[in-house]
Coordinates of C-alpha atoms in Angstrom, one line a residue:
M1 CA 0.1 0.0 0.0
N2 CA 1.6 3.1 -1.2
T3 CA 0.7 5.7 1.2
I4 CA 2.5 8.7 2.9
S5 CA 2.9 7.1 6.1
S6 CA 4.5 4.0 4.4
R7 CA 7.3 6.1 2.3
C8 CA 10.8 6.1 3.4
G9 CA 11.4 8.8 5.9
A10 CA 7.9 8.8 7.5
E11 CA 8.8 5.9 9.7
H12 CA 8.0 6.1 13.5
G13 CA 10.2 8.0 15.9
L14 CA 11.5 10.7 13.6
I15 CA 11.6 14.4 14.9
S16 CA 11.0 17.2 13.1
V17 CA 13.5 19.9 11.7
D18 CA 12.1 22.5 14.4
Q19 CA 12.5 19.6 17.1
A20 CA 15.9 19.1 16.7
L21 CA 16.8 22.8 16.6
D22 CA 15.1 23.2 19.9
R23 CA 17.0 20.3 21.2
I24 CA 20.4 21.9 20.3
L25 CA 19.2 25.2 22.0
Q26 CA 17.8 23.4 25.1
H27 CA 21.0 20.9 25.6
V28 CA 24.3 23.0 24.3
Q29 CA 25.6 25.5 26.7
P30 CA 27.8 28.6 26.0
L31 CA 31.6 28.1 26.2
D32 CA 33.8 30.4 28.6
T33 CA 34.9 33.9 27.7
E34 CA 37.8 35.7 26.8
K35 CA 39.2 39.2 26.3
L36 CA 40.4 40.2 23.0
E37 CA 41.6 43.1 21.2
L38 CA 38.7 44.9 19.2
Q39 CA 40.7 44.6 16.1
N40 CA 41.2 40.8 16.4
A41 CA 37.4 40.2 17.2
L42 CA 35.8 40.2 14.0
N43 CA 32.4 38.1 13.8
R44 CA 33.0 37.1 17.5
Y45 CA 30.0 37.6 19.9
L46 CA 30.2 40.0 22.9
A47 CA 29.8 38.6 26.6
E48 CA 29.0 42.0 28.0
N49 CA 27.5 45.2 27.2
I50 CA 29.5 47.9 26.3
Y51 CA 28.8 51.6 27.4
S52 CA 30.6 54.5 26.5
S53 CA 33.1 56.2 28.8
I54 CA 33.4 59.5 26.4
N55 CA 31.3 61.9 24.7
L56 CA 31.2 61.7 20.8
P57 CA 32.4 64.1 19.4
L58 CA 34.7 64.6 22.5
F59 CA 34.5 68.4 21.7
S60 CA 32.5 70.8 19.5
Q61 CA 34.3 70.6 16.1
S62 CA 33.7 71.8 12.9
A63 CA 31.6 69.8 9.9
V64 CA 33.4 71.5 7.0
D65 CA 36.2 73.5 5.9
G66 CA 35.5 77.1 6.4
Y67 CA 35.5 79.8 8.8
A68 CA 34.3 79.9 12.6
I69 CA 32.7 83.1 13.2
C70 CA 31.6 85.3 16.1
A71 CA 28.6 87.3 15.6
K72 CA 26.1 89.0 17.7
K73 CA 23.4 89.4 15.1
A74 CA 22.1 87.9 12.0
I75 CA 24.8 87.6 9.1
E76 CA 23.6 89.1 6.0
P77 CA 25.5 89.0 2.6
E78 CA 28.2 91.3 2.5
S79 CA 28.9 91.0 6.4
E80 CA 32.6 91.2 7.1
F81 CA 34.7 89.9 9.8
Q82 CA 38.4 90.2 11.0
L83 CA 40.5 86.8 10.3
I84 CA 42.6 86.3 13.0
G85 CA 44.1 82.9 12.7
E86 CA 43.8 79.2 11.6
I87 CA 42.9 75.9 13.3
R88 CA 43.7 72.5 11.6
A89 CA 42.0 69.1 12.7
G90 CA 44.2 67.7 15.5
Q91 CA 45.8 71.1 16.5
Q92 CA 45.2 72.5 19.9
V93 CA 45.0 76.5 19.5
E94 CA 43.6 78.7 22.6
V95 CA 41.5 81.2 20.6
Q96 CA 38.6 83.2 22.2
L97 CA 36.8 84.7 19.2
Q98 CA 35.4 88.3 19.9
A99 CA 32.4 90.0 18.2
E100 CA 33.1 90.3 14.4
Q101 CA 36.0 87.9 14.5
A102 CA 36.8 84.7 12.6
V103 CA 39.3 81.9 12.1
R104 CA 40.0 79.8 9.4
I105 CA 39.1 76.1 10.2
F106 CA 39.0 72.8 8.7
T107 CA 36.7 69.6 9.1
G108 CA 37.0 68.0 12.3
A109 CA 39.4 70.9 14.0
K110 CA 38.1 72.0 17.7
I111 CA 35.6 74.9 17.7
P112 CA 37.3 78.0 19.7
S113 CA 35.5 79.8 22.2
G114 CA 33.2 82.5 21.4
T115 CA 32.1 81.0 18.2
T116 CA 28.5 81.2 17.1
T117 CA 28.4 79.6 13.7
V118 CA 30.7 78.2 11.1
A119 CA 30.5 79.4 7.1
R120 CA 31.6 77.0 4.6
Q121 CA 34.2 78.3 2.4
E122 CA 32.0 78.4 -0.4
I123 CA 29.9 81.3 0.7
V124 CA 33.3 83.1 1.9
E125 CA 35.3 85.8 0.0
L126 CA 38.8 86.6 1.3
I127 CA 39.3 90.3 1.1
N128 CA 42.8 90.2 2.1
S129 CA 45.1 88.1 4.7
S130 CA 43.3 89.5 7.5
R131 CA 39.4 90.0 6.3
I132 CA 36.7 87.9 5.0
K133 CA 33.2 88.7 3.6
I134 CA 30.1 86.4 3.7
I135 CA 28.3 86.4 0.5
E136 CA 25.2 84.4 1.9
N137 CA 22.5 84.9 4.7
L138 CA 24.1 82.6 7.7
K139 CA 22.0 81.3 10.4
A140 CA 23.8 80.6 13.7
N141 CA 25.0 77.3 15.0
I142 CA 25.5 75.9 11.5
D143 CA 28.2 73.2 10.6
I144 CA 29.0 72.6 14.0
R145 CA 29.2 69.2 15.7
D146 CA 28.3 69.4 19.3
V147 CA 29.8 67.8 22.0
G148 CA 28.1 64.3 22.7
E149 CA 25.5 64.6 19.7
E150 CA 26.3 61.0 18.5
I151 CA 27.0 59.4 21.8
V152 CA 27.3 60.8 25.4
A153 CA 29.1 59.2 28.3
G154 CA 27.4 56.2 29.8
Q155 CA 25.4 55.4 26.8
L156 CA 24.9 51.8 26.0
L157 CA 26.9 51.1 22.5
A158 CA 26.3 47.3 22.2
N159 CA 24.7 44.4 23.8
E160 CA 25.6 41.2 24.9
G161 CA 25.5 38.6 22.3
Q162 CA 25.8 41.1 19.6
Q163 CA 28.1 39.9 16.5
L164 CA 31.0 42.0 16.0
S165 CA 30.6 42.8 12.5
V166 CA 33.0 45.4 10.4
G167 CA 30.4 48.1 11.3
V168 CA 30.2 47.4 15.0
I169 CA 34.0 47.1 15.4
A170 CA 34.4 50.4 13.5
S171 CA 31.7 52.3 15.6
L172 CA 33.0 51.0 18.8
S173 CA 36.8 52.4 17.8
M174 CA 35.3 55.5 17.3
A175 CA 34.1 55.6 20.7
G176 CA 37.3 54.4 22.1
I177 CA 36.9 50.7 23.0
N178 CA 40.2 49.0 22.6
T179 CA 39.2 45.0 24.2
V180 CA 36.1 43.4 24.3
E181 CA 34.6 40.2 26.2
V182 CA 33.5 37.7 23.8
F183 CA 32.5 33.9 24.0
Q184 CA 35.3 31.9 22.9
Y185 CA 35.0 30.3 19.5
P186 CA 34.9 26.4 19.9
K187 CA 37.8 24.0 19.0
V188 CA 36.5 21.8 16.1
A189 CA 37.5 18.8 14.8
I190 CA 36.1 17.5 11.4
V191 CA 35.8 13.6 10.8
I192 CA 35.7 12.7 7.2
S193 CA 34.9 8.9 7.3
G194 CA 34.6 6.4 4.1
D195 CA 37.0 4.1 2.1
E196 CA 35.5 5.2 -1.1
V197 CA 37.0 8.8 -1.2
A198 CA 39.7 8.7 -3.9
E199 CA 42.8 10.7 -3.4
S200 CA 43.9 10.1 -7.3
V201 CA 42.4 9.8 -10.9
E202 CA 43.5 6.0 -10.2
D203 CA 41.4 5.5 -7.2
F204 CA 38.3 7.3 -9.2
A205 CA 38.9 4.5 -11.9
A206 CA 38.9 1.6 -9.1
G207 CA 35.5 2.9 -8.2
K208 CA 36.1 5.5 -5.6
I209 CA 34.8 8.9 -5.8
F210 CA 36.2 12.3 -5.0
D211 CA 35.9 13.8 -1.8
A212 CA 33.5 17.0 -1.8
N213 CA 32.8 17.1 2.0
G214 CA 36.1 18.0 3.4
P215 CA 36.5 20.7 0.8
L216 CA 32.9 21.8 1.2
I217 CA 33.3 22.1 5.3
K218 CA 36.9 23.5 5.3
A219 CA 35.6 26.6 2.8
W220 CA 32.3 27.1 5.0
F221 CA 34.5 27.7 8.0
Q222 CA 37.0 29.6 6.1
Q223 CA 34.2 31.7 5.0
A224 CA 33.5 32.9 8.6
G225 CA 37.5 33.2 9.2
Q226 CA 37.6 30.0 11.5
Q227 CA 40.2 27.5 11.6
V228 CA 39.2 23.8 12.0
E229 CA 41.0 20.6 11.8
I230 CA 40.3 18.0 9.3
F231 CA 40.7 14.1 9.7
H232 CA 40.0 11.0 7.4
I233 CA 39.2 7.8 8.8
A234 CA 38.5 4.3 7.4
D235 CA 35.3 2.5 8.0
T236 CA 36.4 0.5 10.5
K237 CA 35.1 0.2 14.2
E238 CA 38.7 0.4 15.6
A239 CA 39.7 3.2 13.4
V240 CA 36.6 5.2 14.6
Q241 CA 37.2 4.2 18.2
A242 CA 40.8 5.2 18.2
L243 CA 40.1 8.7 16.9
I244 CA 37.0 9.5 18.9
Q245 CA 39.0 8.7 22.2
K246 CA 41.6 10.7 20.8
L247 CA 39.3 13.9 20.0
L248 CA 36.9 14.0 22.8
S249 CA 39.1 15.5 25.4
S250 CA 40.6 18.1 23.4
Y251 CA 37.5 19.4 21.3
D252 CA 34.5 21.2 22.1
L253 CA 32.6 19.9 18.5
I254 CA 33.3 16.9 16.8
L255 CA 31.7 17.2 13.3
T256 CA 31.5 13.8 11.3
T257 CA 30.2 13.1 8.0
G258 CA 29.1 9.5 6.8
G259 CA 28.7 6.7 9.2
V260 CA 25.5 7.5 11.0
S261 CA 22.9 5.6 9.5
V262 CA 22.0 1.8 9.9
G263 CA 24.5 0.2 7.4
D264 CA 27.0 -2.6 8.3
Y265 CA 30.1 0.2 8.3
D266 CA 28.0 3.1 10.1
F267 CA 30.2 3.0 13.3
I268 CA 29.9 6.7 14.2
R269 CA 26.8 6.4 16.4
P270 CA 27.7 2.9 18.2
V271 CA 31.2 4.2 18.9
A272 CA 30.2 7.4 20.4
L273 CA 27.4 5.9 22.7
E274 CA 30.1 3.3 23.6
S275 CA 32.4 6.1 24.4
G276 CA 30.1 7.8 27.1
F277 CA 28.0 10.2 24.7
E278 CA 24.5 10.6 25.6
Q279 CA 22.3 10.9 22.4
I280 CA 20.4 14.1 21.9
F281 CA 18.5 13.0 19.0
W282 CA 19.0 10.6 16.0
K283 CA 17.0 10.9 12.4
V284 CA 15.2 13.9 11.4
K285 CA 12.1 13.9 9.1
Q286 CA 13.9 15.7 6.6
K287 CA 15.2 15.4 3.2
P288 CA 18.2 15.4 2.6
G289 CA 19.9 14.3 5.8
K290 CA 17.6 12.2 7.7
P291 CA 19.9 10.3 9.9
I292 CA 21.7 13.1 11.2
F293 CA 22.9 12.2 14.7
F294 CA 23.5 14.6 17.6
A295 CA 25.1 13.8 21.3
Y296 CA 27.1 15.0 23.7
L297 CA 29.6 13.8 26.5
Q298 CA 30.3 15.8 30.0
R299 CA 34.1 15.6 30.7
N300 CA 35.5 15.5 34.3
D301 CA 36.0 19.1 34.6
K302 CA 32.4 19.8 33.6
S303 CA 33.1 20.8 30.2
A304 CA 31.4 19.2 27.4
C305 CA 32.1 17.8 23.9
Y306 CA 29.3 17.7 21.4
L307 CA 29.2 15.3 18.5
L308 CA 27.1 16.3 15.4
G309 CA 27.0 13.4 13.0
L310 CA 25.9 14.2 9.3
P311 CA 25.2 11.9 6.7
G312 CA 27.6 11.3 4.0
N313 CA 25.9 12.5 0.7
P314 CA 27.3 15.6 0.0
A315 CA 23.8 17.9 -0.5
A316 CA 23.2 16.3 3.3
V317 CA 26.3 17.9 4.4
Y318 CA 25.7 21.2 2.8
V319 CA 22.3 21.5 4.4
G320 CA 23.5 20.2 7.9
M321 CA 25.9 22.7 7.9
Q322 CA 23.9 25.7 7.1
V323 CA 20.9 24.5 9.1
Y324 CA 22.3 22.5 12.3
T325 CA 25.9 23.6 12.3
S326 CA 25.7 27.1 12.5
T327 CA 22.9 26.9 15.3
L328 CA 25.3 24.9 17.0
L329 CA 28.0 27.0 16.5
N330 CA 26.2 30.3 17.7
V331 CA 24.7 28.4 20.8
L332 CA 28.1 27.7 21.9
Q333 CA 28.7 31.3 21.5
G334 CA 25.8 32.5 23.6
Q335 CA 23.2 32.9 20.6
K336 CA 20.0 30.7 21.7
N337 CA 18.1 31.6 18.4
Q338 CA 16.5 29.7 15.4
P339 CA 18.1 30.5 12.2
S340 CA 17.2 33.7 10.5
W341 CA 14.2 32.2 7.9
F342 CA 13.2 34.4 5.5
N343 CA 9.7 34.5 3.8
A344 CA 9.1 34.1 0.1
V345 CA 6.5 33.5 -2.6
L346 CA 7.2 30.1 -4.4
S347 CA 7.1 30.7 -8.4
H348 CA 5.9 27.3 -9.3
D349 CA 4.1 24.2 -7.8
L350 CA 5.6 21.6 -5.9
K351 CA 4.4 18.0 -5.3
M352 CA 4.4 16.9 -1.5
D353 CA 6.8 14.4 0.1
A354 CA 6.6 12.3 3.2
R355 CA 9.4 14.4 4.6
E356 CA 10.4 18.0 5.2
R357 CA 12.5 18.9 2.3
F358 CA 15.4 21.7 1.9
L359 CA 15.6 22.6 -1.7
R360 CA 18.4 24.6 -3.3
M361 CA 16.3 27.5 -5.2
Y362 CA 17.3 31.0 -6.5
A363 CA 15.7 33.8 -5.0
S364 CA 15.0 37.3 -6.8
F365 CA 12.7 40.2 -6.5
D366 CA 9.7 40.5 -9.0
D367 CA 7.9 43.6 -8.7
S368 CA 9.4 44.1 -5.1
V369 CA 8.2 40.8 -4.1
L370 CA 10.8 38.1 -3.1
T371 CA 10.2 35.1 -5.0
V372 CA 11.8 31.8 -5.0
K373 CA 12.7 28.8 -7.8
S374 CA 13.7 25.3 -7.5
L375 CA 16.5 24.1 -9.4
S376 CA 17.2 20.9 -11.0
R377 CA 19.1 18.0 -9.7
Q378 CA 18.2 18.0 -6.3
Q379 CA 19.2 14.4 -5.4
S380 CA 21.5 14.1 -2.1
H381 CA 24.5 13.1 -4.3
M382 CA 24.7 16.0 -6.3
L383 CA 25.9 19.7 -5.9
S384 CA 26.4 21.1 -8.9
N385 CA 23.2 23.3 -8.7
L386 CA 24.7 25.1 -5.9
M387 CA 26.6 27.1 -8.7
Q388 CA 23.4 28.9 -9.0
A389 CA 21.5 28.5 -5.8
N390 CA 21.5 31.5 -3.2
C391 CA 19.2 30.2 -0.7
L392 CA 17.8 26.9 0.8
V393 CA 14.1 26.7 1.0
R394 CA 12.0 24.8 3.6
V395 CA 9.1 22.7 1.9
P396 CA 6.5 21.4 4.3
A397 CA 5.9 17.7 4.5
E398 CA 2.8 16.1 3.1
R399 CA 1.7 19.1 1.5
N400 CA 1.4 20.1 -2.1
L401 CA 2.4 23.6 -2.6
S402 CA 1.0 25.8 -5.4
Q403 CA 2.5 28.8 -7.1
G404 CA 2.1 31.9 -4.9
D405 CA 2.3 30.0 -1.5
M406 CA 4.7 31.2 1.0
V407 CA 7.8 29.4 2.2
Q408 CA 10.5 30.0 4.6
G409 CA 14.2 30.0 3.3
L410 CA 17.9 30.6 4.4
F411 CA 20.3 32.5 2.3
I412 CA 23.5 31.0 1.5
Q413 CA 26.8 31.8 -0.2

């Protein structure tokens, strides 16, 4: 009987994608924190609120190249002022402007005492070396950056948990912040399992396949500026046991590919359990990547080693990295949040499947509406459509979708 409940992936005991993500959020604890120089903290997550100790600007300064002027009345065209000096940015000059006096000033330079406004150089004529004339009406307090107009001392600048992007680092640097407290980045070991991986054309001719998972995962971490160590291992229980025992005391996360299903040579899960890991979940009602395995081991010092076992098919690895690995790494750094799904309109019909699917699609705007279109070659052993894909789209289980339906997705690079 060919019903949905009897199809592959619909068997009893599978958990949903959201349940799997919730279990990661519930069971994983953030790592300790460390102090870093701000300039070395790109993409890290703050472990503290940061408050400004200064006003910004620190002092009133000129917003333009021009002339600082002291005027006791409205400035009209043809008004003249005595020019008594010059102030450059970064220069400390003690000047007290009196009525009808002016000083040449440059952008960012400190406004001298007595200044009532600044005239940009485009509306000033130089009569001689000691006298200027204003050629337009000029209001009071023009082109002056007042003390603290952007930031005041004691103001909250950044929140605990905020990621240190290029813009955040630049903003904090302007406020004089040099060091930050951040969550430690996890030490990650990548284990690529399988006897079928080719290392040469001769191996390929002998029935083996080239490794896509190792380069995929390494590039994924490199994209985030993160270093990992990669280990290749044969499909024997002894080899898996030896490597797991070697890694579990030194790494915060062991990320494996292959060996987590129910085949005769799938040793990752049984060896992990024999080594003291406790299973958090195994098998998710999704396609690709059903036999995903997640477990943890508490060490004697109360720290934890987590093991995330991804299936061996490259598309399943890619989905696992984008959805589960990214979530796990974020939680380890204090970010207990679901992935940032976007909403988009499906541009065509899709038939139902027993499992929730992650399809590689292309997202674009059509009359200001974000739409997504599925790509061909979606099988779990295929990756060629990643040359066009810019998102992964969640397709609900057991439901036909029609053109115009709303779906959720993740942008990818």
